[in-house]
Amino acid sequence: MPGRSLTQRFGTVLVAALALGGCGSGGRARSDGGAIDLSGAGGATGGTGGAAGTGDDGGCAWTLGAPSAVAGPAPARGSSADLQGPTIGDAPFDADMQRRLVPVTVVTPSPGIEVGTAYLTRLSPQDETAAYLTIPVTNNGSAHPCFLVASPLRYKDAGGLLLNADATLSYVTGSVGDAGFGFYTDSCLAPGDRGYFIDIQLSSNATIFSSTASIEVTLAAQDGTTPLGRLVPTGYDLGTCAGARALRLFAVNDGSGPISVPLYGGFPDSPAILLDAGGLPAGWTYLGVTEAASVPIDLTATYTGSVASAPAVSRAHFFLQFGPPPTTADASMLAAPPDGLAAALDALRASRQELRARWRAAISARGYRQIP
């Protein structure tokens, strides 16, 4: 789906320094759940991703790996895609030393929601100061839950001792849903969609990465609906910007209505789950929005950012946040949301901000700088 284009600047640095910012191209998304090969071996069938060796007006040259804009396997109604292509980062990732699989106990389930095995990862083989948690979640039901939360989210050792604060919680990183009254949130899962509970635990004296033997979650959610618009990642390529390794991500609104970026309501961060060749988590990071824009139907957007020191994996599940069209958002401000929705929005906002603060502390401790 070629067509018009929109350029925006996004940026952040990874758990091992991934930063993105963006624009996209068209193409049909697969719906079978597997990763699309963007290496160029099978040929690109989507919009162009830029010719290798060319530069752009930001001083970037996209010369590292074959560019491609083949659509990723976005869910039928979701706002994410699992893309596979050129190696993203240049830092070795030793799965045996830097990742642990941990069983999850669901104390209170949510209808239709399946919670998978938890993955704990760390940035280096000996690091015990920061443990990154990634738990796959799938909606196998027919409802469209929003504000899907694991509260509390508990880390326990082999003896059942609680290792983290009992107030810890995690809202799902999922597909964008309409919570009503002009509020969109990515804490939803449309039927058939896949998302993740993510968290990070910091400690200067405990060994949470090595000591965690199980994860315990209690689930809750509210009803939501599917927005008309979508913002779906369709491909990426790699190059250098100002001498630093960089990634360029493409996305397109292939829904039936316009949207706006960033997400209306104060949630500007879009997570990316880094995956190994088998689709298992190797870490996660954020995409930080720095400029708002309206994205009509079929409009494409490009996101670029540094991936210096990111894990050397060739696959990632990108989640892009968006909000309702500006006219809808403006009109919704004339009426106050119901108390229940207002409370849910406040709790979600506080949780997202607190998680990002811990993530910032972790990357700052390792000498990485967030962009912006």
mmCIF file of C-alpha atoms in Angstrom:
data_model
loop_
_atom_site.group_PDB
_atom_site.id
_atom_site.type_symbol
_atom_site.label_atom_id
_atom_site.label_comp_id
_atom_site.label_asym_id
_atom_site.label_seq_id
_atom_site.Cartn_x
_atom_site.Cartn_y
_atom_site.Cartn_z
ATOM 1 C CA MET A 1 0.000 0.000 0.000
ATOM 2 C CA PRO A 2 2.232 2.827 -1.133
ATOM 3 C CA GLY A 3 0.722 6.326 -1.068
ATOM 4 C CA ARG A 4 1.288 9.404 1.016
ATOM 5 C CA SER A 5 3.905 9.719 3.730
ATOM 6 C CA LEU A 6 4.318 11.498 7.030
ATOM 7 C CA THR A 7 7.641 12.008 8.806
ATOM 8 C CA GLN A 8 7.881 12.386 12.565
ATOM 9 C CA ARG A 9 10.708 12.307 15.064
ATOM 10 C CA PHE A 10 10.500 9.725 17.799
ATOM 11 C CA GLY A 11 13.363 8.619 19.987
ATOM 12 C CA THR A 12 14.474 6.735 23.059
ATOM 13 C CA VAL A 13 17.287 4.523 24.134
ATOM 14 C CA LEU A 14 16.990 0.823 24.689
ATOM 15 C CA VAL A 15 17.336 -1.392 27.675
ATOM 16 C CA ALA A 16 20.454 -1.893 25.924
ATOM 17 C CA ALA A 17 20.001 1.360 24.126
ATOM 18 C CA LEU A 18 17.291 1.023 21.484
ATOM 19 C CA ALA A 19 15.858 4.286 20.209
ATOM 20 C CA LEU A 20 13.262 4.658 17.528
ATOM 21 C CA GLY A 21 11.383 7.368 15.775
ATOM 22 C CA GLY A 22 9.206 7.041 12.678
ATOM 23 C CA CYS A 23 7.324 6.652 9.348
ATOM 24 C CA GLY A 24 5.908 3.767 7.422
ATOM 25 C CA SER A 25 4.827 2.210 4.248
ATOM 26 C CA GLY A 26 1.937 0.106 3.194
ATOM 27 C CA GLY A 27 1.577 -3.571 2.578
ATOM 28 C CA ARG A 28 -0.683 -6.335 3.764
ATOM 29 C CA ALA A 29 -0.116 -7.735 7.244
ATOM 30 C CA ARG A 30 -0.052 -11.473 7.811
ATOM 31 C CA SER A 31 -2.428 -12.808 10.437
ATOM 32 C CA ASP A 32 -0.921 -16.246 11.143
ATOM 33 C CA GLY A 33 1.116 -15.030 14.131
ATOM 34 C CA GLY A 34 4.575 -15.890 12.727
ATOM 35 C CA ALA A 35 7.287 -13.354 12.032
ATOM 36 C CA ILE A 36 7.661 -11.936 8.526
ATOM 37 C CA ASP A 37 11.160 -12.261 7.035
ATOM 38 C CA LEU A 38 12.374 -8.754 6.189
ATOM 39 C CA SER A 39 15.890 -9.780 5.236
ATOM 40 C CA GLY A 40 15.107 -9.384 1.556
ATOM 41 C CA ALA A 41 15.598 -13.072 0.716
ATOM 42 C CA GLY A 42 11.935 -13.505 -0.107
ATOM 43 C CA GLY A 43 11.573 -10.134 -1.784
ATOM 44 C CA ALA A 44 9.795 -7.057 -0.476
ATOM 45 C CA THR A 45 6.109 -6.883 -1.261
ATOM 46 C CA GLY A 46 5.197 -3.785 0.693
ATOM 47 C CA GLY A 47 6.153 -0.141 0.158
ATOM 48 C CA THR A 48 9.756 0.833 -0.220
ATOM 49 C CA GLY A 49 11.995 1.195 2.779
ATOM 50 C CA GLY A 50 14.657 3.302 1.098
ATOM 51 C CA ALA A 51 17.463 2.105 -1.103
ATOM 52 C CA ALA A 52 20.602 0.804 0.545
ATOM 53 C CA GLY A 53 23.371 3.365 0.559
ATOM 54 C CA THR A 54 21.063 6.371 0.376
ATOM 55 C CA GLY A 55 20.835 9.162 2.918
ATOM 56 C CA ASP A 56 17.989 11.324 4.143
ATOM 57 C CA ASP A 57 17.485 14.867 5.335
ATOM 58 C CA GLY A 58 18.468 13.843 8.872
ATOM 59 C CA GLY A 59 21.978 12.878 7.793
ATOM 60 C CA CYS A 60 21.303 9.127 8.013
ATOM 61 C CA ALA A 61 22.563 6.463 5.592
ATOM 62 C CA TRP A 62 20.568 3.232 5.505
ATOM 63 C CA THR A 63 23.328 0.817 4.529
ATOM 64 C CA LEU A 64 23.380 -1.890 7.246
ATOM 65 C CA GLY A 65 21.354 -4.858 6.070
ATOM 66 C CA ALA A 66 18.870 -5.211 3.237
ATOM 67 C CA PRO A 67 16.065 -2.655 3.528
ATOM 68 C CA SER A 68 12.523 -3.970 3.371
ATOM 69 C CA ALA A 69 8.975 -2.888 4.055
ATOM 70 C CA VAL A 70 7.210 -6.232 3.927
ATOM 71 C CA ALA A 71 4.254 -6.142 6.327
ATOM 72 C CA GLY A 72 4.642 -7.819 9.672
ATOM 73 C CA PRO A 73 2.119 -10.251 11.155
ATOM 74 C CA ALA A 74 -0.173 -7.727 12.802
ATOM 75 C CA PRO A 75 -3.288 -9.148 14.467
ATOM 76 C CA ALA A 76 -6.582 -8.603 12.649
ATOM 77 C CA ARG A 77 -7.525 -5.667 14.871
ATOM 78 C CA GLY A 78 -4.314 -4.899 16.732
ATOM 79 C CA SER A 79 -1.745 -2.090 16.597
ATOM 80 C CA SER A 80 1.516 -4.028 16.652
ATOM 81 C CA ALA A 81 3.638 -6.353 14.535
ATOM 82 C CA ASP A 82 6.316 -8.998 15.064
ATOM 83 C CA LEU A 83 8.996 -8.159 12.480
ATOM 84 C CA GLN A 84 12.119 -10.083 11.512
ATOM 85 C CA GLY A 85 14.974 -8.643 9.452
ATOM 86 C CA PRO A 86 18.556 -7.367 9.717
ATOM 87 C CA THR A 87 20.314 -7.694 13.093
ATOM 88 C CA ILE A 88 19.077 -4.820 15.250
ATOM 89 C CA GLY A 89 21.892 -4.262 17.749
ATOM 90 C CA ASP A 90 25.580 -5.075 18.060
ATOM 91 C CA ALA A 91 25.802 -6.307 21.682
ATOM 92 C CA PRO A 92 26.053 -10.101 22.147
ATOM 93 C CA PHE A 93 23.060 -11.734 23.839
ATOM 94 C CA ASP A 94 23.833 -14.996 25.671
ATOM 95 C CA ALA A 95 20.443 -16.571 26.336
ATOM 96 C CA ASP A 96 21.911 -19.143 28.757
ATOM 97 C CA MET A 97 23.396 -16.403 30.946
ATOM 98 C CA GLN A 98 21.018 -13.495 30.366
ATOM 99 C CA ARG A 99 17.572 -15.079 30.331
ATOM 100 C CA ARG A 100 15.586 -17.281 32.700
ATOM 101 C CA LEU A 101 12.177 -18.905 32.198
ATOM 102 C CA VAL A 102 9.937 -18.645 35.266
ATOM 103 C CA PRO A 103 6.493 -20.231 35.797
ATOM 104 C CA VAL A 104 3.477 -17.955 36.338
ATOM 105 C CA THR A 105 0.580 -18.646 38.692
ATOM 106 C CA VAL A 106 -2.675 -16.828 37.851
ATOM 107 C CA VAL A 107 -4.484 -16.360 41.169
ATOM 108 C CA THR A 108 -7.535 -14.642 39.656
ATOM 109 C CA PRO A 109 -8.029 -15.062 35.875
ATOM 110 C CA SER A 110 -9.750 -12.751 33.393
ATOM 111 C CA PRO A 111 -12.170 -14.352 30.885
ATOM 112 C CA GLY A 112 -10.467 -15.365 27.651
ATOM 113 C CA ILE A 113 -7.004 -14.198 28.752
ATOM 114 C CA GLU A 114 -4.161 -16.721 28.553
ATOM 115 C CA VAL A 115 -0.947 -15.890 30.437
ATOM 116 C CA GLY A 116 2.268 -17.554 29.261
ATOM 117 C CA THR A 117 5.616 -18.329 30.873
ATOM 118 C CA ALA A 118 7.548 -15.388 32.316
ATOM 119 C CA TYR A 119 10.980 -14.402 30.956
ATOM 120 C CA LEU A 120 13.535 -12.608 33.103
ATOM 121 C CA THR A 121 16.378 -10.962 31.173
ATOM 122 C CA ARG A 122 19.383 -8.825 32.049
ATOM 123 C CA LEU A 123 21.788 -6.618 30.138
ATOM 124 C CA SER A 124 24.971 -8.582 30.829
ATOM 125 C CA PRO A 125 25.799 -12.108 32.041
ATOM 126 C CA GLN A 126 26.697 -11.031 35.596
ATOM 127 C CA ASP A 127 24.254 -8.164 36.161
ATOM 128 C CA GLU A 128 21.995 -8.519 39.233
ATOM 129 C CA THR A 129 21.088 -4.836 39.566
ATOM 130 C CA ALA A 130 18.217 -4.858 37.068
ATOM 131 C CA ALA A 131 15.854 -7.698 36.140
ATOM 132 C CA TYR A 132 13.580 -7.140 33.134
ATOM 133 C CA LEU A 133 10.330 -9.118 33.111
ATOM 134 C CA THR A 134 8.357 -10.035 29.978
ATOM 135 C CA ILE A 135 5.191 -12.181 30.149
ATOM 136 C CA PRO A 136 3.316 -13.028 26.917
ATOM 137 C CA VAL A 137 -0.469 -12.598 27.098
ATOM 138 C CA THR A 138 -3.102 -13.663 24.527
ATOM 139 C CA ASN A 139 -6.818 -12.888 24.241
ATOM 140 C CA ASN A 140 -8.497 -16.141 23.235
ATOM 141 C CA GLY A 141 -11.967 -14.806 23.988
ATOM 142 C CA SER A 142 -14.525 -12.692 22.128
ATOM 143 C CA ALA A 143 -14.506 -9.639 24.413
ATOM 144 C CA HIS A 144 -12.212 -6.604 24.075
ATOM 145 C CA PRO A 145 -10.819 -5.966 27.590
ATOM 146 C CA CYS A 146 -9.057 -2.672 28.376
ATOM 147 C CA PHE A 147 -7.080 -1.632 31.449
ATOM 148 C CA LEU A 148 -6.007 -5.279 31.632
ATOM 149 C CA VAL A 149 -3.783 -5.353 34.689
ATOM 150 C CA ALA A 150 -1.772 -7.819 36.759
ATOM 151 C CA SER A 151 -2.314 -6.424 40.250
ATOM 152 C CA PRO A 152 -0.537 -7.414 42.318
ATOM 153 C CA LEU A 153 2.451 -8.736 40.372
ATOM 154 C CA ARG A 154 4.597 -10.763 42.747
ATOM 155 C CA TYR A 155 8.112 -12.166 42.403
ATOM 156 C CA LYS A 156 8.723 -15.115 44.763
ATOM 157 C CA ASP A 157 11.798 -17.160 45.598
ATOM 158 C CA ALA A 158 11.925 -20.959 45.921
ATOM 159 C CA GLY A 159 10.643 -20.757 49.494
ATOM 160 C CA GLY A 160 7.682 -18.522 48.602
ATOM 161 C CA LEU A 161 9.261 -15.350 49.995
ATOM 162 C CA LEU A 162 8.129 -12.132 48.305
ATOM 163 C CA LEU A 163 11.067 -10.422 46.583
ATOM 164 C CA ASN A 164 9.401 -7.185 45.401
ATOM 165 C CA ALA A 165 6.980 -4.598 46.760
ATOM 166 C CA ASP A 166 3.507 -6.072 47.179
ATOM 167 C CA ALA A 167 2.027 -2.992 45.474
ATOM 168 C CA THR A 168 3.795 -3.777 42.166
ATOM 169 C CA LEU A 169 1.437 -4.015 39.192
ATOM 170 C CA SER A 170 1.654 -4.112 35.402
ATOM 171 C CA TYR A 171 -0.869 -3.048 32.762
ATOM 172 C CA VAL A 172 -0.672 -5.073 29.579
ATOM 173 C CA THR A 173 1.284 -3.727 26.631
ATOM 174 C CA GLY A 174 -1.243 -4.615 23.968
ATOM 175 C CA SER A 175 -3.425 -3.238 21.217
ATOM 176 C CA VAL A 176 -4.981 0.203 21.342
ATOM 177 C CA GLY A 177 -8.627 0.175 22.380
ATOM 178 C CA ASP A 178 -11.355 2.772 22.791
ATOM 179 C CA ALA A 179 -12.195 3.149 26.476
ATOM 180 C CA GLY A 180 -14.968 5.661 25.725
ATOM 181 C CA PHE A 181 -15.331 9.453 26.047
ATOM 182 C CA GLY A 182 -12.502 10.029 23.554
ATOM 183 C CA PHE A 183 -9.884 8.053 25.492
ATOM 184 C CA TYR A 184 -7.721 5.463 23.758
ATOM 185 C CA THR A 185 -5.364 3.185 25.667
ATOM 186 C CA ASP A 186 -2.880 0.479 24.677
ATOM 187 C CA SER A 187 -3.756 -1.525 27.804
ATOM 188 C CA CYS A 188 -6.283 -3.535 25.757
ATOM 189 C CA LEU A 189 -6.322 -6.815 23.850
ATOM 190 C CA ALA A 190 -8.725 -7.278 20.948
ATOM 191 C CA PRO A 191 -9.889 -10.848 20.275
ATOM 192 C CA GLY A 192 -6.941 -12.846 18.934
ATOM 193 C CA ASP A 193 -4.399 -10.202 19.923
ATOM 194 C CA ARG A 194 -1.091 -10.869 21.678
ATOM 195 C CA GLY A 195 0.542 -8.559 24.199
ATOM 196 C CA TYR A 196 2.892 -8.578 27.189
ATOM 197 C CA PHE A 197 3.050 -7.697 30.848
ATOM 198 C CA ILE A 198 6.420 -5.959 31.303
ATOM 199 C CA ASP A 199 8.228 -4.839 34.445
ATOM 200 C CA ILE A 200 11.692 -4.055 35.756
ATOM 201 C CA GLN A 201 13.003 -4.616 39.278
ATOM 202 C CA LEU A 202 16.055 -2.702 40.511
ATOM 203 C CA SER A 203 18.236 -3.721 43.438
ATOM 204 C CA SER A 204 21.724 -2.946 44.665
ATOM 205 C CA ASN A 205 21.911 -5.852 47.122
ATOM 206 C CA ALA A 206 19.257 -8.476 46.186
ATOM 207 C CA THR A 207 19.594 -11.044 43.398
ATOM 208 C CA ILE A 208 16.107 -10.852 41.901
ATOM 209 C CA PHE A 209 17.204 -12.166 38.503
ATOM 210 C CA SER A 210 18.802 -15.293 39.988
ATOM 211 C CA SER A 211 16.503 -15.781 42.986
ATOM 212 C CA THR A 212 13.048 -15.484 41.400
ATOM 213 C CA ALA A 213 11.488 -18.957 41.208
ATOM 214 C CA SER A 214 7.908 -18.003 40.321
ATOM 215 C CA ILE A 215 5.659 -15.098 39.361
ATOM 216 C CA GLU A 216 2.157 -14.656 40.749
ATOM 217 C CA VAL A 217 -0.507 -12.436 39.116
ATOM 218 C CA THR A 218 -4.088 -11.424 39.825
ATOM 219 C CA LEU A 219 -5.896 -10.138 36.722
ATOM 220 C CA ALA A 220 -8.618 -7.508 36.271
ATOM 221 C CA ALA A 221 -9.999 -5.575 33.272
ATOM 222 C CA GLN A 222 -12.775 -3.303 31.998
ATOM 223 C CA ASP A 223 -14.736 -3.398 28.744
ATOM 224 C CA GLY A 224 -13.451 -1.578 25.666
ATOM 225 C CA THR A 225 -14.111 -1.431 21.928
ATOM 226 C CA THR A 226 -12.028 -1.509 18.738
ATOM 227 C CA PRO A 227 -11.073 1.874 17.191
ATOM 228 C CA LEU A 228 -11.646 2.510 13.489
ATOM 229 C CA GLY A 229 -8.032 3.469 12.817
ATOM 230 C CA ARG A 230 -4.890 1.352 13.232
ATOM 231 C CA LEU A 231 -1.177 2.114 13.231
ATOM 232 C CA VAL A 232 0.625 -1.037 12.145
ATOM 233 C CA PRO A 233 4.408 -1.490 11.847
ATOM 234 C CA THR A 234 5.232 -2.929 8.415
ATOM 235 C CA GLY A 235 9.024 -3.185 8.268
ATOM 236 C CA TYR A 236 12.403 -1.798 9.279
ATOM 237 C CA ASP A 237 15.909 -1.295 7.999
ATOM 238 C CA LEU A 238 19.243 -0.275 9.557
ATOM 239 C CA GLY A 239 21.927 2.304 8.980
ATOM 240 C CA THR A 240 23.887 5.047 10.708
ATOM 241 C CA CYS A 241 22.831 8.500 11.904
ATOM 242 C CA ALA A 242 25.623 10.878 12.945
ATOM 243 C CA GLY A 243 27.932 7.865 13.084
ATOM 244 C CA ALA A 244 25.706 5.820 15.409
ATOM 245 C CA ARG A 245 23.920 2.578 14.524
ATOM 246 C CA ALA A 246 20.259 3.360 13.845
ATOM 247 C CA LEU A 247 16.995 1.627 13.004
ATOM 248 C CA ARG A 248 14.201 2.923 10.796
ATOM 249 C CA LEU A 249 10.704 1.541 11.428
ATOM 250 C CA PHE A 250 7.764 1.893 9.058
ATOM 251 C CA ALA A 251 4.073 2.009 10.019
ATOM 252 C CA VAL A 252 0.777 2.698 8.281
ATOM 253 C CA ASN A 253 -2.789 3.520 9.301
ATOM 254 C CA ASP A 254 -4.547 0.713 7.438
ATOM 255 C CA GLY A 255 -7.764 1.029 9.424
ATOM 256 C CA SER A 256 -11.046 2.640 8.397
ATOM 257 C CA GLY A 257 -10.664 5.945 10.222
ATOM 258 C CA PRO A 258 -8.058 8.643 11.029
ATOM 259 C CA ILE A 259 -5.959 8.640 14.205
ATOM 260 C CA SER A 260 -3.533 10.952 15.980
ATOM 261 C CA VAL A 261 -0.050 10.415 17.414
ATOM 262 C CA PRO A 262 0.951 10.488 20.250
ATOM 263 C CA LEU A 263 -1.741 8.767 22.257
ATOM 264 C CA TYR A 264 -4.266 11.268 23.590
ATOM 265 C CA GLY A 265 -4.396 11.111 27.381
ATOM 266 C CA GLY A 266 -0.724 11.449 28.336
ATOM 267 C CA PHE A 267 0.814 8.052 27.523
ATOM 268 C CA PRO A 268 3.610 8.897 25.056
ATOM 269 C CA ASP A 269 5.680 5.696 25.239
ATOM 270 C CA SER A 270 5.329 2.767 22.857
ATOM 271 C CA PRO A 271 7.171 -0.416 23.924
ATOM 272 C CA ALA A 272 9.174 -2.728 21.672
ATOM 273 C CA ILE A 273 9.809 -6.303 22.792
ATOM 274 C CA LEU A 274 13.160 -7.593 21.481
ATOM 275 C CA LEU A 275 13.022 -11.259 20.463
ATOM 276 C CA ASP A 276 15.534 -13.936 19.551
ATOM 277 C CA ALA A 277 15.242 -16.087 16.407
ATOM 278 C CA GLY A 278 12.800 -18.404 18.192
ATOM 279 C CA GLY A 279 10.519 -15.537 19.181
ATOM 280 C CA LEU A 280 11.529 -15.582 22.864
ATOM 281 C CA PRO A 281 12.061 -12.237 24.674
ATOM 282 C CA ALA A 282 15.604 -10.853 24.903
ATOM 283 C CA GLY A 283 14.557 -7.566 26.579
ATOM 284 C CA TRP A 284 12.316 -4.566 25.980
ATOM 285 C CA THR A 285 12.514 -0.831 25.469
ATOM 286 C CA TYR A 286 10.358 2.209 24.683
ATOM 287 C CA LEU A 287 9.705 4.350 21.650
ATOM 288 C CA GLY A 288 9.484 7.946 22.894
ATOM 289 C CA VAL A 289 7.182 10.284 20.988
ATOM 290 C CA THR A 290 8.411 13.869 20.582
ATOM 291 C CA GLU A 291 5.956 15.281 18.048
ATOM 292 C CA ALA A 292 2.192 14.957 17.623
ATOM 293 C CA ALA A 293 0.525 14.550 14.231
ATOM 294 C CA SER A 294 -2.718 13.449 12.606
ATOM 295 C CA VAL A 295 -2.525 10.222 10.598
ATOM 296 C CA PRO A 296 -5.347 9.813 8.063
ATOM 297 C CA ILE A 297 -6.254 6.486 6.475
ATOM 298 C CA ASP A 298 -3.423 5.007 4.347
ATOM 299 C CA LEU A 299 -0.948 7.638 5.547
ATOM 300 C CA THR A 300 2.476 6.200 6.276
ATOM 301 C CA ALA A 301 4.948 7.250 8.957
ATOM 302 C CA THR A 302 8.682 6.591 9.563
ATOM 303 C CA TYR A 303 10.338 6.148 12.957
ATOM 304 C CA THR A 304 14.122 6.312 13.399
ATOM 305 C CA GLY A 305 16.499 6.026 16.331
ATOM 306 C CA SER A 306 19.798 4.768 17.733
ATOM 307 C CA VAL A 307 20.289 1.060 18.418
ATOM 308 C CA ALA A 308 23.907 1.326 19.528
ATOM 309 C CA SER A 309 24.644 -1.363 22.151
ATOM 310 C CA ALA A 310 21.265 -3.061 21.631
ATOM 311 C CA PRO A 311 21.191 -6.886 21.764
ATOM 312 C CA ALA A 312 22.232 -8.503 18.496
ATOM 313 C CA VAL A 313 18.808 -9.971 17.706
ATOM 314 C CA SER A 314 16.989 -9.853 14.387
ATOM 315 C CA ARG A 315 13.386 -9.783 15.538
ATOM 316 C CA ALA A 316 11.158 -7.484 17.598
ATOM 317 C CA HIS A 317 7.483 -7.053 18.435
ATOM 318 C CA PHE A 318 6.770 -3.343 17.981
ATOM 319 C CA PHE A 319 3.785 -1.700 19.705
ATOM 320 C CA LEU A 320 2.692 1.748 18.532
ATOM 321 C CA GLN A 321 0.363 3.948 20.552
ATOM 322 C CA PHE A 322 -2.124 6.354 19.041
ATOM 323 C CA GLY A 323 -5.182 8.380 19.952
ATOM 324 C CA PRO A 324 -8.501 9.382 18.384
ATOM 325 C CA PRO A 325 -8.696 12.017 15.634
ATOM 326 C CA PRO A 326 -8.026 15.519 16.999
ATOM 327 C CA THR A 327 -11.643 16.599 16.474
ATOM 328 C CA THR A 328 -12.894 13.649 18.535
ATOM 329 C CA ALA A 329 -10.333 14.263 21.263
ATOM 330 C CA ASP A 330 -11.164 17.962 21.428
ATOM 331 C CA ALA A 331 -14.894 17.271 21.666
ATOM 332 C CA SER A 332 -14.392 14.689 24.420
ATOM 333 C CA MET A 333 -12.761 17.312 26.642
ATOM 334 C CA LEU A 334 -16.107 19.098 26.913
ATOM 335 C CA ALA A 335 -17.518 16.257 29.015
ATOM 336 C CA ALA A 336 -15.864 14.748 32.074
ATOM 337 C CA PRO A 337 -15.461 10.950 31.956
ATOM 338 C CA PRO A 338 -17.344 8.844 34.520
ATOM 339 C CA ASP A 339 -15.639 8.370 37.867
ATOM 340 C CA GLY A 340 -14.721 4.752 37.114
ATOM 341 C CA LEU A 341 -13.031 5.635 33.822
ATOM 342 C CA ALA A 342 -11.252 8.625 35.346
ATOM 343 C CA ALA A 343 -9.908 6.449 38.169
ATOM 344 C CA ALA A 344 -8.732 3.783 35.710
ATOM 345 C CA LEU A 345 -6.968 6.385 33.564
ATOM 346 C CA ASP A 346 -5.255 7.898 36.614
ATOM 347 C CA ALA A 347 -4.076 4.475 37.831
ATOM 348 C CA LEU A 348 -2.790 3.529 34.379
ATOM 349 C CA ARG A 349 -0.964 6.835 33.962
ATOM 350 C CA ALA A 350 0.689 6.533 37.380
ATOM 351 C CA SER A 351 1.765 2.953 36.700
ATOM 352 C CA ARG A 352 3.236 3.783 33.285
ATOM 353 C CA GLN A 353 5.134 6.763 34.682
ATOM 354 C CA GLU A 354 6.511 4.763 37.599
ATOM 355 C CA LEU A 355 7.669 1.930 35.338
ATOM 356 C CA ARG A 356 9.342 4.350 32.964
ATOM 357 C CA ALA A 357 11.110 6.025 35.909
ATOM 358 C CA ARG A 358 12.600 2.671 36.939
ATOM 359 C CA TRP A 359 13.620 1.960 33.339
ATOM 360 C CA ARG A 360 15.286 5.374 33.098
ATOM 361 C CA ALA A 361 17.159 4.716 36.339
ATOM 362 C CA ALA A 362 18.418 1.395 34.960
ATOM 363 C CA ILE A 363 19.755 2.798 31.691
ATOM 364 C CA SER A 364 21.208 5.860 33.440
ATOM 365 C CA ALA A 365 23.098 3.609 35.844
ATOM 366 C CA ARG A 366 24.747 1.943 32.842
ATOM 367 C CA GLY A 367 25.730 5.245 31.245
ATOM 368 C CA TYR A 368 23.069 5.259 28.523
ATOM 369 C CA ARG A 369 21.279 8.480 27.690
ATOM 370 C CA GLN A 370 17.635 8.635 26.786
ATOM 371 C CA ILE A 371 16.637 10.476 23.608
ATOM 372 C CA PRO A 372 15.176 13.025 24.069
#
